[in-house]
Tab-separated table of C-alpha atoms and ligand atoms in Angstrom:
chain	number	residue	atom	x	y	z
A	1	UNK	CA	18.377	-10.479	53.966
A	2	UNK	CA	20.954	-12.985	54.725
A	3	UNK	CA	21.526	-16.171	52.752
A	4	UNK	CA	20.246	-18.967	54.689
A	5	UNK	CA	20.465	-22.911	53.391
A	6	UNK	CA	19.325	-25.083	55.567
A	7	UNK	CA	19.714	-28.968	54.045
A	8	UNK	CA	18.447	-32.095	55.627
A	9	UNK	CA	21.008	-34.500	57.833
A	10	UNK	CA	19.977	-37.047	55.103
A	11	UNK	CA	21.450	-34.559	52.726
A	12	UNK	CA	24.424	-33.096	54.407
A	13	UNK	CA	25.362	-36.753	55.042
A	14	UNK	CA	25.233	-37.357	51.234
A	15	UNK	CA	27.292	-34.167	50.374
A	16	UNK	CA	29.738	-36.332	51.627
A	17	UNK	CA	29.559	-39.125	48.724
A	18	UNK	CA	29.451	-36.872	45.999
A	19	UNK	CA	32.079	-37.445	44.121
A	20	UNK	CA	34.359	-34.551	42.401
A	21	UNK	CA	32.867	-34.100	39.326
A	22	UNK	CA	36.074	-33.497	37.432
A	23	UNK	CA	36.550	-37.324	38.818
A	24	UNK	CA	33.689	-38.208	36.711
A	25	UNK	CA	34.197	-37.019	33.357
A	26	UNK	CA	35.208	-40.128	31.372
A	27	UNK	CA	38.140	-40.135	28.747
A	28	UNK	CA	35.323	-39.480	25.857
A	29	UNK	CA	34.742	-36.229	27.389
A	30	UNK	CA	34.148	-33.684	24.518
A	31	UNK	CA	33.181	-29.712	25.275
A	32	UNK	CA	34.877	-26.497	26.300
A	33	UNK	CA	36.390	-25.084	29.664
A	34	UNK	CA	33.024	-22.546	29.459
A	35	UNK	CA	32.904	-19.160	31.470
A	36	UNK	CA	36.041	-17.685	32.611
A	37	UNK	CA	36.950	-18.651	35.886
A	38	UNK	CA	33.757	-20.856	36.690
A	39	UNK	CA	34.964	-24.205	37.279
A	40	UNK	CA	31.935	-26.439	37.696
A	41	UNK	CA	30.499	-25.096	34.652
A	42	UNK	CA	30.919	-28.002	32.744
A	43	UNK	CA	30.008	-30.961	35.016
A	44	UNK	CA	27.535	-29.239	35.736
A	45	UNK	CA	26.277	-28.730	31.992
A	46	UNK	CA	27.128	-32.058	31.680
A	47	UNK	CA	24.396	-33.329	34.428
A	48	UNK	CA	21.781	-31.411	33.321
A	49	UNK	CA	22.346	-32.219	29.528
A	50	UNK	CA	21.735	-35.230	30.807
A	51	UNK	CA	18.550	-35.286	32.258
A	52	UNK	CA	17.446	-33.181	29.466
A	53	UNK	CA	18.438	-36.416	27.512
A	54	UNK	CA	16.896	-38.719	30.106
A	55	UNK	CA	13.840	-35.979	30.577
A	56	UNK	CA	11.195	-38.768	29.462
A	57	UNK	CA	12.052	-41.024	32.803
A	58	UNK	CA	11.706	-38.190	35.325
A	59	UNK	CA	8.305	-36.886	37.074
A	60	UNK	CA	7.865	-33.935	38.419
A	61	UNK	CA	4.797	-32.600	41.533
A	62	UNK	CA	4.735	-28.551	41.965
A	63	UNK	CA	2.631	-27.525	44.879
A	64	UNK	CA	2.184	-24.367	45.114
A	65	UNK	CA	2.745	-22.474	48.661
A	66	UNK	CA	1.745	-18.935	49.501
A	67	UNK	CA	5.377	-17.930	49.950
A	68	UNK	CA	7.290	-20.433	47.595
A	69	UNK	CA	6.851	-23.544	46.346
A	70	UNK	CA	7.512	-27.024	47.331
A	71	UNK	CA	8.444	-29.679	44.747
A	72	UNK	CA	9.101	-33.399	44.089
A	73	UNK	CA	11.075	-34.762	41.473
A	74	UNK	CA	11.589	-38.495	41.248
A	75	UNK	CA	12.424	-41.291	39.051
A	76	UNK	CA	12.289	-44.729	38.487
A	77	UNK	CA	16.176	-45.150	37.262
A	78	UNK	CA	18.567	-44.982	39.777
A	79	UNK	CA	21.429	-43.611	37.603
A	80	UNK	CA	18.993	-40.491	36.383
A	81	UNK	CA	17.979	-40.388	40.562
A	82	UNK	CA	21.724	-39.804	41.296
A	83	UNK	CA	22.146	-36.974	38.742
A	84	UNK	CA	19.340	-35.343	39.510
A	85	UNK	CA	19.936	-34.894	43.839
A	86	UNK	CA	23.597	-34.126	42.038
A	87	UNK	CA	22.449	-31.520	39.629
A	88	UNK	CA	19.964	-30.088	42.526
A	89	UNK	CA	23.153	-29.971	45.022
A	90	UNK	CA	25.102	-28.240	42.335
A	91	UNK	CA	22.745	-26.095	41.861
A	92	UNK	CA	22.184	-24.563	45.624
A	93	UNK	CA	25.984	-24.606	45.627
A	94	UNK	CA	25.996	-21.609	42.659
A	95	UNK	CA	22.674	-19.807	44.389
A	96	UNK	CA	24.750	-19.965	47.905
A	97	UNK	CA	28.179	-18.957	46.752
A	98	UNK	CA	26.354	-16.623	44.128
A	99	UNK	CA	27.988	-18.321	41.007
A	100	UNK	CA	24.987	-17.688	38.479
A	101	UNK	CA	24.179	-19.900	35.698
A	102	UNK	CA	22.128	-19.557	32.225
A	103	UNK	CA	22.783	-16.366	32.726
A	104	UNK	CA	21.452	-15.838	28.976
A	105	UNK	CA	17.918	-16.636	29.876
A	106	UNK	CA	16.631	-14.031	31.993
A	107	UNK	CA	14.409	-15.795	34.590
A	108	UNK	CA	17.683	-17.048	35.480
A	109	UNK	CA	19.480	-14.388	35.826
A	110	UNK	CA	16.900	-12.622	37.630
A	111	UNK	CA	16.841	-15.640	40.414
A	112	UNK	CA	20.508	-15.497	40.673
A	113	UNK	CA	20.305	-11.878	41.494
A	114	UNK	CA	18.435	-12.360	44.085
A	115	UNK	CA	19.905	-15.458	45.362
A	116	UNK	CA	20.178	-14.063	49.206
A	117	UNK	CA	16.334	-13.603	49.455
A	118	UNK	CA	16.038	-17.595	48.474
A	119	UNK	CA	15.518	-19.784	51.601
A	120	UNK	CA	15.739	-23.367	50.714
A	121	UNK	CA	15.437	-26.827	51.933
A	122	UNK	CA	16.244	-29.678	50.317
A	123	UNK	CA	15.658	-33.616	51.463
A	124	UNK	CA	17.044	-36.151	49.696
A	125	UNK	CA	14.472	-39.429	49.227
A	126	UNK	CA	15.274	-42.383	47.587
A	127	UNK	CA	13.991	-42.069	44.374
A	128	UNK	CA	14.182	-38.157	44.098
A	129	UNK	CA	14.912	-34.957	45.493
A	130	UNK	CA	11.935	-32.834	47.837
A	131	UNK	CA	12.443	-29.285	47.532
A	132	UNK	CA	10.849	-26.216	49.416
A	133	UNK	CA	11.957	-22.752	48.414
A	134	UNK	CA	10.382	-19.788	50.199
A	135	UNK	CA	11.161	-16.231	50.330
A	136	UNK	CA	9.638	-13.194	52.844
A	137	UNK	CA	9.700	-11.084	49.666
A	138	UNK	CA	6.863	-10.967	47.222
A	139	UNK	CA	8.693	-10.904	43.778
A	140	UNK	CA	11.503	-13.272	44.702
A	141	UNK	CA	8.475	-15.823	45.396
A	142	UNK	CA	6.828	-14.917	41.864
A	143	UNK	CA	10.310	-15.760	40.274
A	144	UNK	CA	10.916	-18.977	42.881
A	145	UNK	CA	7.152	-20.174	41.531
A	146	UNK	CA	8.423	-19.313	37.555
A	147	UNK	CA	11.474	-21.204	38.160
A	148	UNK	CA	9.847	-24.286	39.143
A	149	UNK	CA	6.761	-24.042	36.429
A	150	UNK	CA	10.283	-23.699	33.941
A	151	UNK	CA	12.239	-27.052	35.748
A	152	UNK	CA	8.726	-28.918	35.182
A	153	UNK	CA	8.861	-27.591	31.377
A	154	UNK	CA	12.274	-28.739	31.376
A	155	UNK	CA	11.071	-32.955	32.463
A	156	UNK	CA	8.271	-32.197	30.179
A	157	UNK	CA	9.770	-31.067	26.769
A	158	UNK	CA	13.553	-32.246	27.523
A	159	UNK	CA	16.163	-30.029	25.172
A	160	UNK	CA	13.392	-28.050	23.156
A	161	UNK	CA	12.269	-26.225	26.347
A	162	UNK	CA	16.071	-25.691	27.537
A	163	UNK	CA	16.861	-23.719	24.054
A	164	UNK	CA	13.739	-21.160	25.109
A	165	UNK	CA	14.180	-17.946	27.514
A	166	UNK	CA	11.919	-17.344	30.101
A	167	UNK	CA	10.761	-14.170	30.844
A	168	UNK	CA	10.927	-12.714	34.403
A	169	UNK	CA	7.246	-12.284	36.054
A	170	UNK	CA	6.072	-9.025	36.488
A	171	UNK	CA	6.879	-7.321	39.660
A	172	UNK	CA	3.808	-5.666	41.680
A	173	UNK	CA	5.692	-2.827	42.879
A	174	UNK	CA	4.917	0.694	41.894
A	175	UNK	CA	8.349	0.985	40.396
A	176	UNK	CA	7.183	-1.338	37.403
A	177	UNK	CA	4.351	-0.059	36.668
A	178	UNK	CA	5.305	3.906	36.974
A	179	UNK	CA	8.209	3.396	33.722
A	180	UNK	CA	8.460	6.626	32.376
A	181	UNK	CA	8.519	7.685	28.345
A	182	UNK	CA	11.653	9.038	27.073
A	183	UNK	CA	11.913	12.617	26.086
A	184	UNK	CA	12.628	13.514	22.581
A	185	UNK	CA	16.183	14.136	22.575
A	186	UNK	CA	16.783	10.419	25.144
A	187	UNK	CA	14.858	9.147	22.060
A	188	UNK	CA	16.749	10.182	19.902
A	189	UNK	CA	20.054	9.024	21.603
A	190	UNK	CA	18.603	5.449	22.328
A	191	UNK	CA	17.924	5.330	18.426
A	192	UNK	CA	21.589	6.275	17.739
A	193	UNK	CA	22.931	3.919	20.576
A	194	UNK	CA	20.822	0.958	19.448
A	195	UNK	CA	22.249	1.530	15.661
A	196	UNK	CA	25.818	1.553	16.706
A	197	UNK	CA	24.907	-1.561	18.929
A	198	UNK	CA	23.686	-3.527	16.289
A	199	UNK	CA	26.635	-2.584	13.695
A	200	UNK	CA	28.626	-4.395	16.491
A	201	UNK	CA	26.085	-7.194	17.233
A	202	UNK	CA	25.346	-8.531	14.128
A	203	UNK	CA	28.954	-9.694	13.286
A	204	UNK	CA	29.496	-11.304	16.378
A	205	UNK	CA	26.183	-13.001	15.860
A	206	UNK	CA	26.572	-13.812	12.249
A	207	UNK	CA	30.205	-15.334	12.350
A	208	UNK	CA	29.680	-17.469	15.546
A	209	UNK	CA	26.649	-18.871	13.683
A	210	UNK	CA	28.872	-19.136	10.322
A	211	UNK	CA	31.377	-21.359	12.723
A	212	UNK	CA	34.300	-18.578	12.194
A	213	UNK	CA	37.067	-18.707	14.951
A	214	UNK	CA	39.141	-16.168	14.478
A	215	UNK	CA	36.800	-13.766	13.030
A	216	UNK	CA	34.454	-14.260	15.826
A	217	UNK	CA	36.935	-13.966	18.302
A	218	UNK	CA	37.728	-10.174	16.809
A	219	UNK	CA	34.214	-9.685	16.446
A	220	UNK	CA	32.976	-10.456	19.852
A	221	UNK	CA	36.078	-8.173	21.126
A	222	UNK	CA	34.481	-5.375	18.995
A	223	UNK	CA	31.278	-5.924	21.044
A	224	UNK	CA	32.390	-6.105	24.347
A	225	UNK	CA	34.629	-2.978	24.136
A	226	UNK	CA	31.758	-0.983	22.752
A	227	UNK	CA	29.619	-2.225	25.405
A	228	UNK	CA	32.266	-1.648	28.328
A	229	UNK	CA	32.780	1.757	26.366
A	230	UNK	CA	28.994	3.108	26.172
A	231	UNK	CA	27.324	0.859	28.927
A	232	UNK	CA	26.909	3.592	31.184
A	233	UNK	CA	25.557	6.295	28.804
A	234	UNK	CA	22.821	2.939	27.842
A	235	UNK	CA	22.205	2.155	31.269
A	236	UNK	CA	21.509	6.269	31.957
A	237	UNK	CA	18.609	6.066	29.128
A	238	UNK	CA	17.114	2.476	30.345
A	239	UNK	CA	18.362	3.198	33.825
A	240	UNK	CA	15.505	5.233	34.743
A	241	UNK	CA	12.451	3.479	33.093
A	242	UNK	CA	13.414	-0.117	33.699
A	243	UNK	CA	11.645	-2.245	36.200
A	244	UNK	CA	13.629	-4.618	38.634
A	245	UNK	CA	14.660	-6.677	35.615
A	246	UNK	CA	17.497	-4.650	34.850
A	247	UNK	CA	17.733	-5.818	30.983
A	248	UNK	CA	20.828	-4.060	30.093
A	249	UNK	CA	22.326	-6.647	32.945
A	250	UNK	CA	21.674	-9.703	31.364
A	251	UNK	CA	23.015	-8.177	28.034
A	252	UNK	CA	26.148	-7.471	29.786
A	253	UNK	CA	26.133	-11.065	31.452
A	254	UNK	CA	25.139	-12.482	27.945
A	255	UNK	CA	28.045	-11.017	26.217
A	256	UNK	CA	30.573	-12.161	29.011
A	257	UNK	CA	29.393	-15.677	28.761
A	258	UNK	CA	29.586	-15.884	24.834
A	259	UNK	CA	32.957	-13.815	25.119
A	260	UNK	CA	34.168	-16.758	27.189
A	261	UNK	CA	32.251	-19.542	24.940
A	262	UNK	CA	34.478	-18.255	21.558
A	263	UNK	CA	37.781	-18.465	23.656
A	264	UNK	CA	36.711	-21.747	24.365
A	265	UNK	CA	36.001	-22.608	20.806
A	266	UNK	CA	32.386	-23.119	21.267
A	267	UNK	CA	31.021	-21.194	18.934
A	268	UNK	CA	27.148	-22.693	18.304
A	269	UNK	CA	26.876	-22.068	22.032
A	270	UNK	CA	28.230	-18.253	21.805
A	271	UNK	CA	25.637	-17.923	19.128
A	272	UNK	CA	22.809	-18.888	21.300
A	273	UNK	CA	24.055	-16.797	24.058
A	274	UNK	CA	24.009	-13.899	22.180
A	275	UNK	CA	20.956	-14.787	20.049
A	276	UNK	CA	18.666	-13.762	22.938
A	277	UNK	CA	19.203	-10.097	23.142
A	278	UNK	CA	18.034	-8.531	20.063
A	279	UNK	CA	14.572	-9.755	21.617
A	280	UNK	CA	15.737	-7.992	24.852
A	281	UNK	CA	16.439	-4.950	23.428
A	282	UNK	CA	13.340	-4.885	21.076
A	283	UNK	CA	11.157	-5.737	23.934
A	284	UNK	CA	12.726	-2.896	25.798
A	285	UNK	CA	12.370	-0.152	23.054
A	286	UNK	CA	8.684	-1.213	23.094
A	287	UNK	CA	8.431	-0.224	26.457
A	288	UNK	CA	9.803	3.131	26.038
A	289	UNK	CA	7.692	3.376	22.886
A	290	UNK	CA	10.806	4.069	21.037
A	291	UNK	CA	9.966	2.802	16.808
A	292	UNK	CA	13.307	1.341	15.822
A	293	UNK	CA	13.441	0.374	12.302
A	294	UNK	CA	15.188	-2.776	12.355
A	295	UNK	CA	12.881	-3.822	15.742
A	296	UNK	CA	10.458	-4.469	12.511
A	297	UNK	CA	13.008	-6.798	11.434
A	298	UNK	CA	13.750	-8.657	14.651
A	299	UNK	CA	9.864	-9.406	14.584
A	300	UNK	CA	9.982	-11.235	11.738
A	301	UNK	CA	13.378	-13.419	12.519
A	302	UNK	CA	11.385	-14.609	15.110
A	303	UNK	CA	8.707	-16.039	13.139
A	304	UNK	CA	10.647	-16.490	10.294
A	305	UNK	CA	12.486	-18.878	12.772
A	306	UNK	CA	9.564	-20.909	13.324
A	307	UNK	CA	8.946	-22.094	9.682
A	308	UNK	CA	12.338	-22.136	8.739
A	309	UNK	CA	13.907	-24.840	11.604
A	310	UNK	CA	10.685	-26.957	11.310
A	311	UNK	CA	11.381	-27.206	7.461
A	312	UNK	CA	15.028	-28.172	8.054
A	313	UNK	CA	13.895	-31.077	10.528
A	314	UNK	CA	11.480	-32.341	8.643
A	315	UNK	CA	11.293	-34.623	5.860
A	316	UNK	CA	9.182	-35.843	3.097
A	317	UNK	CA	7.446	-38.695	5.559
A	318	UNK	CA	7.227	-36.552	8.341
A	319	UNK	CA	4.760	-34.108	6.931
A	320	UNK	CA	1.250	-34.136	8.105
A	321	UNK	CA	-2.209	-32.301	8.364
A	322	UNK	CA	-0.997	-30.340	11.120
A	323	UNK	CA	2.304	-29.579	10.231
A	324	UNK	CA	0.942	-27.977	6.808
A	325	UNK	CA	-1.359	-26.338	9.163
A	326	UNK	CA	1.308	-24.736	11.570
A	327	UNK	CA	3.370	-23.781	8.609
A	328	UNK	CA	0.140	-22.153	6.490
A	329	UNK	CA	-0.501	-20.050	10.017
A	330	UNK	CA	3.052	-18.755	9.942
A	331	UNK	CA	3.748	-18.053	6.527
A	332	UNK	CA	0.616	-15.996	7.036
A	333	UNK	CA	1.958	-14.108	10.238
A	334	UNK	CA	5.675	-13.548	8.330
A	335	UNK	CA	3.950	-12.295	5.307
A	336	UNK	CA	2.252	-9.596	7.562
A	337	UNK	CA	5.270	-8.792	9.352
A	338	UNK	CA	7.287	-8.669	6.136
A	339	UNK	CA	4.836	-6.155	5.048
A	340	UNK	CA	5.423	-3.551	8.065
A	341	UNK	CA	9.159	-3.952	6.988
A	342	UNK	CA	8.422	-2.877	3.338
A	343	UNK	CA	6.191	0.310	4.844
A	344	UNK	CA	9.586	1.172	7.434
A	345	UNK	CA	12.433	3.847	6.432
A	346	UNK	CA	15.736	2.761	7.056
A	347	UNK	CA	17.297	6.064	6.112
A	348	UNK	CA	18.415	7.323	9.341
A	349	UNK	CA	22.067	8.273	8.989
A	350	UNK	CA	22.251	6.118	12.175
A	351	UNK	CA	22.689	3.323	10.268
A	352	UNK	CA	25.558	4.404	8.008
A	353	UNK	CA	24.413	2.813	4.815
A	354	UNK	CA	25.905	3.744	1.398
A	355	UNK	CA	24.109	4.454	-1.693
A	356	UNK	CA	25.432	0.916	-2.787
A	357	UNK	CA	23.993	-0.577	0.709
A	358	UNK	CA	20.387	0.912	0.497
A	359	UNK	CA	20.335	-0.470	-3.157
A	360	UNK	CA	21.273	-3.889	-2.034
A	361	UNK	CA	18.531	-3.084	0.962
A	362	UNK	CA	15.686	-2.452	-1.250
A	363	UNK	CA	16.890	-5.644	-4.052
A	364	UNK	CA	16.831	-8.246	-0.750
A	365	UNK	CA	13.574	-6.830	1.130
A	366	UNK	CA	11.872	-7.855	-2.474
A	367	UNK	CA	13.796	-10.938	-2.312
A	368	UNK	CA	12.454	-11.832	0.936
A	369	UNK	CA	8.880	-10.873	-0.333
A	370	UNK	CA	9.301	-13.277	-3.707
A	371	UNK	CA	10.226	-15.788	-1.192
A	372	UNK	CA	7.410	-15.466	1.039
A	373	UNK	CA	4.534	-15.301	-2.264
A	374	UNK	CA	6.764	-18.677	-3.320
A	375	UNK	CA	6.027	-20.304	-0.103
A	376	UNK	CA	2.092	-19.595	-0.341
A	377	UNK	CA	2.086	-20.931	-3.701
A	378	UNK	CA	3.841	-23.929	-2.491
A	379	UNK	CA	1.521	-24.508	-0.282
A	380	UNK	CA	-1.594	-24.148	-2.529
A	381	UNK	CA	-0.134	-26.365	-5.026
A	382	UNK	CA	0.518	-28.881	-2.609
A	383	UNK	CA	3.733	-30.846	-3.180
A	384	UNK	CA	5.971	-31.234	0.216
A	385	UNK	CA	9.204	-30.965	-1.616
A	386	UNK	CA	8.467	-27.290	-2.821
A	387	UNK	CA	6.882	-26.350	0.532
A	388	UNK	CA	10.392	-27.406	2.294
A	389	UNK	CA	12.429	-26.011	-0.276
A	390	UNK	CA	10.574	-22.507	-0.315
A	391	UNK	CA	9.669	-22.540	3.882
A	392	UNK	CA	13.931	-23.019	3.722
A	393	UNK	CA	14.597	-20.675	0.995
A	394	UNK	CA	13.061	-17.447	2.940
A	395	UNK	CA	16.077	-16.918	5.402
A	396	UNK	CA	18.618	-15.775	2.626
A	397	UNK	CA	17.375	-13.006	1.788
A	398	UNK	CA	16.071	-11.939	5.390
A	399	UNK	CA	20.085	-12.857	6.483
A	400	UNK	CA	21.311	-10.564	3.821
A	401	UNK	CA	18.590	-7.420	4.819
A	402	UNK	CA	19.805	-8.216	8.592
A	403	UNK	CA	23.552	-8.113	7.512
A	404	UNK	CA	23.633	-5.006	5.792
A	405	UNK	CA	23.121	-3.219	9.040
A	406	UNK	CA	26.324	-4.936	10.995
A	407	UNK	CA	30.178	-3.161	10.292
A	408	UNK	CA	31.762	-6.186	9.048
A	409	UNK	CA	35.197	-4.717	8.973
A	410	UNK	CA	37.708	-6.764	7.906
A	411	UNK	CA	36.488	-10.279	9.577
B	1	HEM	C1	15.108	-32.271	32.957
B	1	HEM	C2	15.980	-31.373	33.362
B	1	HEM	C3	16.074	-30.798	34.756
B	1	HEM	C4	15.580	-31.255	35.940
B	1	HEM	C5	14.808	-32.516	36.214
B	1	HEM	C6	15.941	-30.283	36.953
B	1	HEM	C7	15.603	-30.379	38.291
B	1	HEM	C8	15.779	-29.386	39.212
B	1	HEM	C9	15.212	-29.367	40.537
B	1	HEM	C10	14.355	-30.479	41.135
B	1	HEM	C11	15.577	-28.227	41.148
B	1	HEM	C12	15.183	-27.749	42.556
B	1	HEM	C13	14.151	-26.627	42.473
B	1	HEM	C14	12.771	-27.100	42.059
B	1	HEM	O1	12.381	-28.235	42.321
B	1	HEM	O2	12.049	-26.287	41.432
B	1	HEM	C15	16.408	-27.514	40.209
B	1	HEM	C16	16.999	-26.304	40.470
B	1	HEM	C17	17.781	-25.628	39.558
B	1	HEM	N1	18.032	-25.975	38.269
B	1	HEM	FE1	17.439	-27.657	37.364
B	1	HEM	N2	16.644	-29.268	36.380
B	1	HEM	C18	16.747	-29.555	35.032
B	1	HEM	C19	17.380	-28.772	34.095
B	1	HEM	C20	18.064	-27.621	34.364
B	1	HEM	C21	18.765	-26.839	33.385
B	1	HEM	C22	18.826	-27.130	31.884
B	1	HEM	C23	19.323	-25.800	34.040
B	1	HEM	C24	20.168	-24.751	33.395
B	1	HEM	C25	21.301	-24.376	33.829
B	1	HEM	C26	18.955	-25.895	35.436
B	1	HEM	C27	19.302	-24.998	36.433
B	1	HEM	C28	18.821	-25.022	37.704
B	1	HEM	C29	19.101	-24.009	38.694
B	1	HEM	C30	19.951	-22.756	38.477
B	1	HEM	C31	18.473	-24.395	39.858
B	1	HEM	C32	18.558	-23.704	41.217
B	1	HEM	C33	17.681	-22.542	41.378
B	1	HEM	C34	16.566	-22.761	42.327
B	1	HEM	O3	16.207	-23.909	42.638
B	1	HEM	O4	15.990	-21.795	42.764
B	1	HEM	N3	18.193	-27.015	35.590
B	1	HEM	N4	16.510	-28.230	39.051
């Protein structure tokens, strides 16, 4: 279907007034040139940064509608008002000319992709922005209706919620639901594949997140040439047995955009790019019911994530009844997931490890597990400032299991 935009006089008229954003940025302006090629991207980070900042001041109605949704998003302050009818005009500007955004987070991604089935309408009031997006097909308004439950996350939980992916709603069609296994010898492949991926991966993910410019710069050229190199033998194995989603896709599009953050120096931002897709491709090997050992180890990052950053926030004031609650529930969970880490092989020849390598493997998967029986000891015994120094002190060791399985080279 053809791309149609249809905007109200009251908003065409104020297209008019909007100033160029380049205009705007004020002398103090601090931040990279972004993506390669993509112009707006950082006024228009810069808008929605700030009503992330400004996220307590804005309210937010989503009424549903059988094909779409139609919204209203308001606020009190005019300065917040103008950036957000600003941010919203940006916005339809990228779904029109089909200049994709957040392409990291796949929701996104997906909604970009389908940008010409998106019919919108957009009415500028005075203190807000009224916006109806329909679509005539069925998954398009599924992702149109997950978009707008993410935008009212976004007013309701400011920068936290804009650090989370969002997965892509199911699609009814036949086509999802029908995803094939993979034979034996695809298996088999995908295993190999996903090794060799990850020997790439990991450095680019460690040494963005270690703040290294030039070695992330090679590293991250490592990645994308393997991933230019193999995509097409990947996309043969997930081709097949993927649903609409098209997960190898957003890799791809993930790897671009933190490509083009290290050029630009921004390296914390690369690192979140790229953070996202070891969940992808975990989630994806699930699917095909394809046991990949360090999949076992991805698991527990994730939870491992959620005592660690708490921990590093908080401080010896700050902890309460149901912080020591959260963090009791989740030392729990990472215990259990350390546990089906201790019970997995990692001998596959896949992964390339030397005699020297497996040793170290074995010394840091006990390290992790000291570090976890620490943590519950901690918390039996009760003082905070040996609960926040052992909820902390279980990521070196996991860091150190992870590492072993990237080809550092010479960076
Ligand atoms: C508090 C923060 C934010 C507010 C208040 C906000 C508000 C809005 C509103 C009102 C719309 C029109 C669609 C709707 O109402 O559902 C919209 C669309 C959009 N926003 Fe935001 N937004 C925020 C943050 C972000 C962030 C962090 C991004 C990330 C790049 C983003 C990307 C988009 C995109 C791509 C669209 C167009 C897609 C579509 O409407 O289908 N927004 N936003």
């Amino acid at each position: 279907m053809k791309a149609i935009l249809s905007m109200s006089a009251v908003y065409a008229a104020c297209l008019l007034f909007v100033q160029d954003a380049d205009a705007q940025r004020g002398p103090g302006f601090r931040g990279g040139r972004g993506p390669r090629g993509d112009a707006n991207f950082v006024a228009d980070r810069d808008t929605f940064h700030f009503l992330l900042e400004n996220h307590k001041q804005i309210k937010r109605q989503v009424t549903l509608l059988a094909n779409g949704v139609e919204t209203l998003t308001t606020s009190e302050d005019k300065q917040i008002v103008e950036r957000l009818q600003e941010h919203v005009k940006a916005m339809y500007e990228r779904v029109e000319k089909g200049n994709p955004i957040r392409r990291r987070d796949p929701l996104f991604d997906e909604l970009f992709r389908h940008a010409e089935k998106l019919d919108m309408k957009l009415e500028l009031v005075p203190d807000g922005v009224r916006v109806v997006e329909t679509s005539d097909d069925p998954f398009v308004v599924k992702l149109i209706q997950a978009h707008a439950a993410v935008v009212s996350k976004f007013v309701e939980h400011g920068f936290a919620e804009a650090q989370k992916n969002h997965a892509i709603p199911p699609a009814d069609s036949p086509s999802a639901s029908s995803a094939s296994k993979l034979t034996e010898e695809q298996q088999r492949k995908l295993l190999s594949f996903s090794a060799a991926f990850d020997r790439v991966y990991i450095p680019a993910l460690a040494l963005t997140n270690q703040q290294m410019q030039v070695p992330s710069e090679a590293a991250i050229a490592r990645l994308r040439a393997w991933t230019d190199t193999k995509s097409s033998d990947v996309r043969e194995l997930l081709g097949p047995v993927s649903s609409d989603s098209e997960p190898w896709t957003t890799i791809q599009n993930a790897i671009e955009q933190a490509d083009a953050l290290v050029q630009a120096g921004q390296l914390s931002e690369a690192h979140e790019a790229l953070e996202p897709i070891r969940s992808l491709l975990t989630e994806e090997r699930k699917r095909v019911s394809l046991t990949y050992p360090i999949d076992r180890l991805n698991e527990f990052h994730d939870v491992m994530e959620s005592i660690v950053k708490p921990a590093m926030k908080a401080n010896l004031e700050s902890i309460d009844e149901q912080f020591l609650a959260q963090l009791s529930e989740k030392a729990v969970e990472a215990s259990t997931l350390w546990s089906r880490v201790e019970q997995t092989s990692f001998t596959s020849p896949d992964f390339q490890l030397t005699d020297e390598e497996h040793q170290k493997l074995e010394q840091m998967i006990a390290a992790e597990r000291k570090a976890l029986t620490q943590i519950q000891h901690a918390l039996r015994d009760g003082d905070y400032a040996t609960i926040l120094q052992a909820a902390i002190a279980i990521k070196p060791p996991f860091a150190k299991t992870y590492m072993l399985f990237g080809d550092f080279q010479d960076e």
